[in-house]
């Protein structure tokens, strides 16, 4: 839906070295005036590269993110839960596809992006390298992971790049349904037997800290934030969004009768915000380096799925060539 008529003029005319200060100033003026930048508009090469990096990594996260939940499709506790989970996972596939399409408008091909994921060059969200051990984990993913995702993604609906901002509108609506379905699973478990409640607490214990890491490194360590905020790709810093997430989620845990696994997490009456303990950034770094509990398994499964789909890609290409030859 985004790629028609793209000749990439304007994007490729002026590469890094050829950009003039006047061009960049005029571009920044448009961004500051809250104008949307569209695919055919001139943009600094670094802006284009930043968007390709972020949007493609976002797309990869949606696709890899299907795995931890897919793991529970055959074991969902009822037909209704199974149908809901199936629909949610299909939504995530759709998100990945809109996002790949949005990134394609910047002049990068789907093959290239997927190649970068499979070769390990491109990142995907750290959160999807943790295992889903019990059914309560499916509740925790919806509640915490989708909850964190919404917190980060609502501001992206106002991103300066039009195709990304527009893709995010529908994604956020769907994520909001995902968050509620996760919370609903936990409400049911927390109203259940002591064993079910303990399962919910255990899931919260394991997913809390990795969910906080989803927002990225602290502002002091975030190398892209300053520029991305100046370009209005990002509207809030990593720490600001993390704090907003904590502030809305802790009362939800209290409603469930659960406790977040952080003794320092108390409401600071003066600031109106919850404090939080130190995040284990070493763990975050290790997961990003590929050493999380499930990194290898996730990538292997993705590579196998890509290989299994080879015949579909080849058949589609052969059909397109046949039609083109016929038309000619
Ligand atoms: N995991 O300078 P920083 C979902 C990387 S999926 C891995 O702060 P930036 C869902 C970062 O890429 C939702 N890597 O970067 C799906 C950079 O590395 P490179 C996914 C991370 O871009 C299925 C470096 O660390 N959401 O909802 O300004 C089922 C320095 O960071 C992470 C998105 O992708 C991380 N957590 O800010 C259920 C949202 N954090 O590229 C749910 C879109 C940081 O220099 N992305 N890194 O090698 C963003 O908003 C921003 O890219 C981030 C990072 C806030 C994530």
Short mmCIF file of C-alpha atoms and ligand atoms in Angstrom, two decimals:
data_model
loop_
_atom_site.label_atom_id
_atom_site.label_comp_id
_atom_site.label_asym_id
_atom_site.label_seq_id
_atom_site.Cartn_x
_atom_site.Cartn_y
_atom_site.Cartn_z
CA UNK A 1 0.00 0.00 0.00
CA UNK A 2 2.95 2.32 0.41
CA UNK A 3 5.20 1.47 -2.48
CA UNK A 4 3.32 2.46 -5.60
CA UNK A 5 4.92 5.01 -7.87
CA UNK A 6 8.15 5.28 -5.93
CA UNK A 7 11.01 6.29 -8.14
CA UNK A 8 13.11 7.31 -5.14
CA UNK A 9 13.97 10.61 -6.75
CA UNK A 10 14.76 13.13 -4.10
CA UNK A 11 16.13 10.41 -1.86
CA UNK A 12 19.01 9.32 -4.03
CA UNK A 13 19.89 12.62 -5.71
CA UNK A 14 21.82 13.95 -2.77
CA UNK A 15 23.83 11.47 -0.76
CA UNK A 16 25.66 12.39 2.44
CA UNK A 17 28.57 14.35 1.05
CA UNK A 18 26.44 16.30 -1.40
CA UNK A 19 23.88 17.58 1.07
CA UNK A 20 24.06 21.29 1.59
CA UNK A 21 23.57 23.02 4.93
CA UNK A 22 20.68 24.92 3.32
CA UNK A 23 18.93 21.67 2.38
CA UNK A 24 19.28 20.34 5.89
CA UNK A 25 18.05 23.61 7.38
CA UNK A 26 14.99 23.65 5.13
CA UNK A 27 14.30 20.04 6.06
CA UNK A 28 14.55 20.76 9.79
CA UNK A 29 12.19 23.71 9.32
CA UNK A 30 9.57 21.38 7.84
CA UNK A 31 10.04 18.94 10.72
CA UNK A 32 9.77 21.74 13.28
CA UNK A 33 6.57 22.95 11.61
CA UNK A 34 5.14 19.42 12.16
CA UNK A 35 4.87 18.78 8.41
CA UNK A 36 4.91 15.11 7.49
CA UNK A 37 7.88 14.00 5.43
CA UNK A 38 6.73 11.76 2.59
CA UNK A 39 8.56 9.09 0.62
CA UNK A 40 9.34 11.24 -2.41
CA UNK A 41 10.43 14.30 -0.41
CA UNK A 42 14.05 15.19 -0.06
CA UNK A 43 15.50 14.05 3.26
CA UNK A 44 19.00 13.92 4.76
CA UNK A 45 20.64 10.57 4.14
CA UNK A 46 21.15 10.07 7.88
CA UNK A 47 17.40 10.59 8.50
CA UNK A 48 16.62 7.96 5.86
CA UNK A 49 19.14 5.52 7.37
CA UNK A 50 17.85 6.08 10.90
CA UNK A 51 14.31 5.33 9.79
CA UNK A 52 15.33 2.21 7.89
CA UNK A 53 17.17 0.99 10.98
CA UNK A 54 14.33 1.67 13.38
CA UNK A 55 11.40 0.60 11.17
CA UNK A 56 13.07 -2.59 9.96
CA UNK A 57 14.07 -3.55 13.51
CA UNK A 58 10.53 -2.83 14.59
CA UNK A 59 9.22 -5.09 11.78
CA UNK A 60 11.65 -7.87 12.72
CA UNK A 61 10.46 -7.62 16.34
CA UNK A 62 6.86 -8.16 15.28
CA UNK A 63 7.81 -11.23 13.24
CA UNK A 64 10.16 -12.82 15.81
CA UNK A 65 7.65 -11.83 18.51
CA UNK A 66 5.18 -14.35 17.08
CA UNK A 67 7.35 -17.22 18.30
CA UNK A 68 7.04 -17.04 22.11
CA UNK A 69 3.24 -16.89 21.83
CA UNK A 70 3.00 -19.39 18.97
CA UNK A 71 4.56 -21.81 21.41
CA UNK A 72 1.26 -21.83 23.35
CA UNK A 73 -1.27 -22.15 20.53
CA UNK A 74 -1.61 -25.90 20.92
CA UNK A 75 -1.80 -25.64 24.71
CA UNK A 76 -4.20 -22.72 25.23
CA UNK A 77 -6.64 -23.73 28.00
CA UNK A 78 -9.85 -23.38 25.94
CA UNK A 79 -11.04 -23.06 22.35
CA UNK A 80 -11.92 -19.41 23.00
CA UNK A 81 -8.43 -18.61 24.33
CA UNK A 82 -6.89 -20.44 21.40
CA UNK A 83 -8.94 -18.45 18.85
CA UNK A 84 -8.06 -15.15 20.56
CA UNK A 85 -4.35 -16.01 20.71
CA UNK A 86 -4.35 -17.08 17.07
CA UNK A 87 -5.93 -13.77 16.05
CA UNK A 88 -3.38 -11.83 18.09
CA UNK A 89 -0.44 -13.63 16.54
CA UNK A 90 -1.86 -13.02 13.08
CA UNK A 91 -2.11 -9.32 13.95
CA UNK A 92 1.62 -9.33 14.79
CA UNK A 93 2.39 -10.78 11.34
CA UNK A 94 0.30 -8.00 9.83
CA UNK A 95 2.23 -5.38 11.81
CA UNK A 96 5.48 -6.78 10.52
CA UNK A 97 4.18 -6.53 6.96
CA UNK A 98 2.95 -2.92 7.25
CA UNK A 99 6.28 -1.97 8.76
CA UNK A 100 8.34 -3.68 6.06
CA UNK A 101 6.18 -1.82 3.52
CA UNK A 102 6.77 1.48 5.32
CA UNK A 103 10.54 0.84 5.30
CA UNK A 104 10.44 -0.06 1.59
CA UNK A 105 9.23 3.47 0.83
CA UNK A 106 12.71 4.59 1.94
CA UNK A 107 14.36 2.65 -0.86
CA UNK A 108 15.37 -0.56 0.88
CA UNK A 109 14.09 -3.92 -0.37
CA UNK A 110 12.27 -6.51 1.72
CA UNK A 111 14.91 -9.08 0.69
CA UNK A 112 17.67 -6.86 2.03
CA UNK A 113 15.93 -6.29 5.36
CA UNK A 114 15.13 -9.96 5.83
CA UNK A 115 18.70 -10.83 4.82
CA UNK A 116 20.03 -8.49 7.51
CA UNK A 117 17.83 -10.16 10.12
CA UNK A 118 18.83 -13.67 9.10
CA UNK A 119 22.53 -12.83 9.00
CA UNK A 120 22.31 -11.39 12.50
CA UNK A 121 23.21 -7.86 11.32
CA UNK A 122 19.84 -6.33 12.23
CA UNK A 123 18.48 -6.35 15.75
CA UNK A 124 15.01 -7.19 17.02
CA UNK A 125 13.55 -6.41 20.43
CA UNK A 126 15.44 -7.97 23.32
CA UNK A 127 12.17 -9.07 24.95
CA UNK A 128 11.56 -11.90 22.49
CA UNK A 129 14.63 -13.79 23.66
CA UNK A 130 12.92 -14.92 26.87
CA UNK A 131 10.99 -18.20 27.13
CA UNK A 132 7.25 -18.63 27.71
CA UNK A 133 7.19 -21.31 30.40
CA UNK A 134 3.54 -21.28 31.51
CA UNK A 135 0.15 -20.08 30.27
CA UNK A 136 0.49 -17.09 32.63
CA UNK A 137 3.40 -15.94 30.45
CA UNK A 138 0.92 -15.40 27.61
CA UNK A 139 -1.03 -13.10 29.93
CA UNK A 140 2.19 -11.34 30.94
CA UNK A 141 3.24 -10.81 27.31
CA UNK A 142 -0.09 -9.19 26.47
CA UNK A 143 -0.23 -7.09 29.62
CA UNK A 144 3.42 -6.06 29.95
CA UNK A 145 5.05 -6.51 26.53
CA UNK A 146 2.16 -5.14 24.51
CA UNK A 147 1.61 -2.56 27.26
CA UNK A 148 5.22 -1.39 26.90
CA UNK A 149 4.91 -1.52 23.14
CA UNK A 150 1.84 0.77 23.18
CA UNK A 151 3.58 3.24 25.47
CA UNK A 152 6.46 3.44 23.00
CA UNK A 153 4.32 3.32 19.86
CA UNK A 154 1.54 5.84 20.52
CA UNK A 155 4.04 8.70 20.14
CA UNK A 156 5.26 7.06 16.91
CA UNK A 157 1.81 7.83 15.41
CA UNK A 158 3.14 11.43 15.41
CA UNK A 159 6.50 10.50 13.91
CA UNK A 160 7.69 12.99 11.29
CA UNK A 161 7.86 10.32 8.58
CA UNK A 162 4.33 9.95 7.16
CA UNK A 163 4.32 6.27 6.10
CA UNK A 164 5.66 5.12 9.51
CA UNK A 165 3.27 7.37 11.45
CA UNK A 166 0.26 6.12 9.47
CA UNK A 167 1.23 2.46 9.85
CA UNK A 168 1.41 2.98 13.60
CA UNK A 169 -2.21 4.14 13.92
CA UNK A 170 -3.71 0.75 13.13
CA UNK A 171 -0.91 -1.09 14.94
CA UNK A 172 -1.63 0.82 18.15
CA UNK A 173 -5.34 0.05 17.98
CA UNK A 174 -4.56 -3.64 17.67
CA UNK A 175 -1.89 -3.54 20.39
CA UNK A 176 -4.43 -2.04 22.70
CA UNK A 177 -6.70 -5.09 22.19
CA UNK A 178 -3.65 -7.32 22.76
CA UNK A 179 -2.85 -5.60 26.03
CA UNK A 180 -6.40 -6.11 27.28
CA UNK A 181 -6.49 -9.78 26.32
CA UNK A 182 -3.27 -10.33 28.29
CA UNK A 183 -4.63 -8.52 31.32
CA UNK A 184 -7.84 -10.53 31.06
CA UNK A 185 -5.88 -13.79 31.20
CA UNK A 186 -4.18 -12.59 34.37
CA UNK A 187 -7.44 -11.36 35.95
CA UNK A 188 -8.84 -14.85 35.49
CA UNK A 189 -5.73 -16.54 36.89
CA UNK A 190 -5.58 -14.18 39.87
CA UNK A 191 -9.21 -14.93 40.72
CA UNK A 192 -8.47 -18.67 40.48
CA UNK A 193 -6.75 -21.17 42.75
CA UNK A 194 -3.67 -20.29 44.84
CA UNK A 195 -1.60 -22.24 42.30
CA UNK A 196 -2.97 -20.11 39.44
CA UNK A 197 -2.25 -16.91 41.34
CA UNK A 198 1.28 -18.11 42.08
CA UNK A 199 1.73 -18.81 38.37
CA UNK A 200 0.67 -15.23 37.57
CA UNK A 201 3.12 -13.84 40.17
CA UNK A 202 5.90 -16.00 38.77
CA UNK A 203 5.22 -14.69 35.25
CA UNK A 204 5.30 -11.09 36.51
CA UNK A 205 8.59 -11.81 38.32
CA UNK A 206 10.20 -13.07 35.12
CA UNK A 207 8.77 -10.52 32.63
CA UNK A 208 8.95 -7.30 34.67
CA UNK A 209 12.61 -6.41 34.21
CA UNK A 210 12.89 -7.52 30.57
CA UNK A 211 9.78 -5.40 29.84
CA UNK A 212 11.52 -2.34 31.30
CA UNK A 213 14.51 -3.08 29.06
CA UNK A 214 12.28 -2.92 25.96
CA UNK A 215 12.45 0.89 26.15
CA UNK A 216 16.15 0.75 25.36
CA UNK A 217 19.26 1.93 27.21
CA UNK A 218 19.09 4.78 29.71
CA UNK A 219 19.05 8.26 28.19
CA UNK A 220 22.71 8.69 29.14
CA UNK A 221 23.61 5.62 27.06
CA UNK A 222 21.16 6.08 24.17
CA UNK A 223 23.29 7.05 21.20
CA UNK A 224 20.43 7.78 18.76
CA UNK A 225 17.89 9.56 20.96
CA UNK A 226 19.08 13.16 20.68
CA UNK A 227 19.11 13.20 16.88
CA UNK A 228 15.92 11.13 16.59
CA UNK A 229 14.12 13.55 18.88
CA UNK A 230 15.38 16.57 16.94
CA UNK A 231 13.97 14.94 13.80
CA UNK A 232 10.73 14.14 15.67
CA UNK A 233 11.06 10.44 14.93
CA UNK A 234 11.04 9.92 18.68
CA UNK A 235 8.87 12.22 20.80
CA UNK A 236 9.95 11.05 24.25
CA UNK A 237 13.23 9.70 25.56
CA UNK A 238 13.70 6.05 26.55
CA UNK A 239 13.68 6.87 30.27
CA UNK A 240 10.57 9.07 29.99
CA UNK A 241 8.59 6.28 28.34
CA UNK A 242 9.91 3.68 30.80
CA UNK A 243 8.72 5.87 33.69
CA UNK A 244 5.27 6.37 32.12
CA UNK A 245 4.99 2.59 31.73
CA UNK A 246 5.92 1.96 35.37
CA UNK A 247 3.47 4.61 36.55
CA UNK A 248 0.50 3.03 34.75
CA UNK A 249 1.46 -0.61 35.30
CA UNK A 250 2.18 -0.75 39.05
CA UNK A 251 -1.44 0.14 39.98
CA UNK A 252 -2.61 -2.54 37.53
CA UNK A 253 -0.42 -5.10 39.34
CA UNK A 254 -1.97 -3.96 42.63
CA UNK A 255 -5.44 -4.42 41.14
CA UNK A 256 -4.47 -8.01 40.30
CA UNK A 257 -3.15 -8.53 43.83
CA UNK A 258 0.38 -9.04 42.49
CA UNK A 259 3.64 -7.38 43.44
CA UNK A 260 6.25 -6.13 41.01
CA UNK A 261 9.61 -7.77 41.80
CA UNK A 262 11.33 -4.56 42.87
CA UNK A 263 11.50 -3.56 46.55
CA UNK A 264 12.45 -0.04 45.58
CA UNK A 265 9.29 0.39 43.53
CA UNK A 266 7.32 2.78 45.73
CA UNK A 267 5.29 5.86 44.92
CA UNK A 268 7.26 9.04 45.46
CA UNK A 269 4.51 11.36 46.74
CA UNK A 270 6.51 14.45 45.88
CA UNK A 271 7.03 13.66 42.21
CA UNK A 272 3.90 11.54 41.76
CA UNK A 273 6.04 8.88 40.07
CA UNK A 274 7.05 5.38 41.14
CA UNK A 275 10.73 4.94 41.89
CA UNK A 276 12.48 1.87 40.57
CA UNK A 277 15.58 -0.14 41.36
CA UNK A 278 18.65 -0.47 39.16
CA UNK A 279 18.06 -2.24 35.83
CA UNK A 280 20.56 -5.00 35.08
CA UNK A 281 22.06 -3.44 31.97
CA UNK A 282 24.63 -6.20 31.73
CA UNK A 283 21.81 -8.65 31.08
CA UNK A 284 20.43 -6.31 28.39
CA UNK A 285 23.84 -6.09 26.71
CA UNK A 286 24.23 -9.87 26.75
CA UNK A 287 20.80 -10.38 25.18
CA UNK A 288 21.65 -7.86 22.44
CA UNK A 289 24.91 -9.71 21.81
CA UNK A 290 22.92 -12.90 21.14
CA UNK A 291 23.46 -14.52 24.54
CA UNK A 292 19.91 -14.35 25.91
CA UNK A 293 18.05 -17.51 26.93
CA UNK A 294 16.37 -18.00 23.52
CA UNK A 295 18.34 -15.97 20.92
CA UNK A 296 19.72 -19.01 19.12
CA UNK A 297 16.41 -20.85 19.11
CA UNK A 298 14.53 -17.78 17.77
CA UNK A 299 16.96 -17.24 14.92
CA UNK A 300 17.11 -20.90 13.99
CA UNK A 301 13.33 -21.10 13.83
CA UNK A 302 13.17 -17.93 11.72
CA UNK A 303 15.84 -19.23 9.29
CA UNK A 304 13.99 -22.54 8.93
CA UNK A 305 10.68 -20.76 8.33
CA UNK A 306 12.34 -18.61 5.67
CA UNK A 307 13.80 -21.68 4.00
CA UNK A 308 10.44 -23.48 4.13
CA UNK A 309 8.87 -20.53 2.31
CA UNK A 310 11.46 -20.55 -0.49
CA UNK A 311 9.16 -22.44 -2.89
CA UNK A 312 6.42 -19.83 -2.42
CA UNK A 313 8.79 -16.99 -3.27
CA UNK A 314 10.13 -18.88 -6.28
CA UNK A 315 6.65 -19.74 -7.53
CA UNK A 316 5.47 -16.13 -7.13
CA UNK A 317 8.54 -14.86 -9.01
CA UNK A 318 8.10 -17.40 -11.83
CA UNK A 319 4.42 -16.47 -12.15
CA UNK A 320 5.24 -12.75 -12.28
CA UNK A 321 7.86 -13.38 -14.95
CA UNK A 322 5.42 -15.48 -16.98
CA UNK A 323 2.79 -12.76 -16.83
CA UNK A 324 5.32 -10.07 -17.75
CA UNK A 325 6.50 -12.14 -20.72
CA UNK A 326 2.90 -12.66 -21.84
CA UNK A 327 2.14 -8.96 -21.57
CA UNK A 328 5.26 -8.10 -23.57
N1 LIG B 1 16.07 -4.53 22.00
O1 LIG B 1 20.16 4.73 20.92
P1 LIG B 1 19.08 3.78 21.28
C1 LIG B 1 5.78 -5.71 19.76
C2 LIG B 1 19.30 -0.94 20.37
S1 LIG B 1 7.29 -5.45 18.99
C3 LIG B 1 17.03 -4.62 21.06
O2 LIG B 1 18.20 4.14 22.40
P2 LIG B 1 16.86 4.09 19.41
C4 LIG B 1 5.22 -7.05 19.84
C5 LIG B 1 19.01 0.11 19.32
O3 LIG B 1 18.39 -0.47 18.18
C6 LIG B 1 7.72 -3.84 19.52
N2 LIG B 1 17.80 -3.57 20.70
O4 LIG B 1 18.22 3.46 19.95
C7 LIG B 1 5.45 -7.97 18.84
C8 LIG B 1 20.40 0.63 19.06
O5 LIG B 1 21.14 -0.33 18.30
P3 LIG B 1 21.69 -0.04 16.79
C9 LIG B 1 9.07 -3.42 19.12
C10 LIG B 1 17.56 -2.40 21.33
O6 LIG B 1 16.55 3.44 18.12
C11 LIG B 1 4.98 -9.27 18.98
C12 LIG B 1 21.03 0.60 20.44
O7 LIG B 1 20.31 -0.36 21.18
N3 LIG B 1 9.05 -1.99 19.19
O8 LIG B 1 5.22 -4.78 20.21
O9 LIG B 1 16.91 5.58 19.45
C13 LIG B 1 4.27 -9.65 20.13
C14 LIG B 1 21.02 1.94 21.13
O10 LIG B 1 19.70 2.33 21.54
C15 LIG B 1 16.58 -2.24 22.30
C16 LIG B 1 9.86 -1.19 18.47
O11 LIG B 1 10.70 -1.66 17.75
C17 LIG B 1 15.82 -3.37 22.65
N4 LIG B 1 14.86 -3.33 23.58
O12 LIG B 1 15.76 3.65 20.51
C18 LIG B 1 4.02 -8.71 21.11
C19 LIG B 1 9.59 0.29 18.59
N5 LIG B 1 16.59 -0.97 22.74
O13 LIG B 1 20.44 0.00 15.93
C20 LIG B 1 4.47 -7.41 20.97
C21 LIG B 1 10.37 1.13 17.61
C22 LIG B 1 17.57 -0.36 22.07
O14 LIG B 1 22.40 1.27 16.82
N6 LIG B 1 11.69 1.40 18.04
N7 LIG B 1 18.15 -1.21 21.23
O15 LIG B 1 22.56 -1.21 16.47
C23 LIG B 1 12.02 2.37 18.93
O16 LIG B 1 11.17 3.07 19.45
C24 LIG B 1 13.48 2.60 19.22
O17 LIG B 1 14.24 2.00 18.18
C25 LIG B 1 13.94 2.06 20.60
C26 LIG B 1 15.47 2.29 20.71
C27 LIG B 1 13.25 2.83 21.72
C28 LIG B 1 13.66 0.57 20.73
#
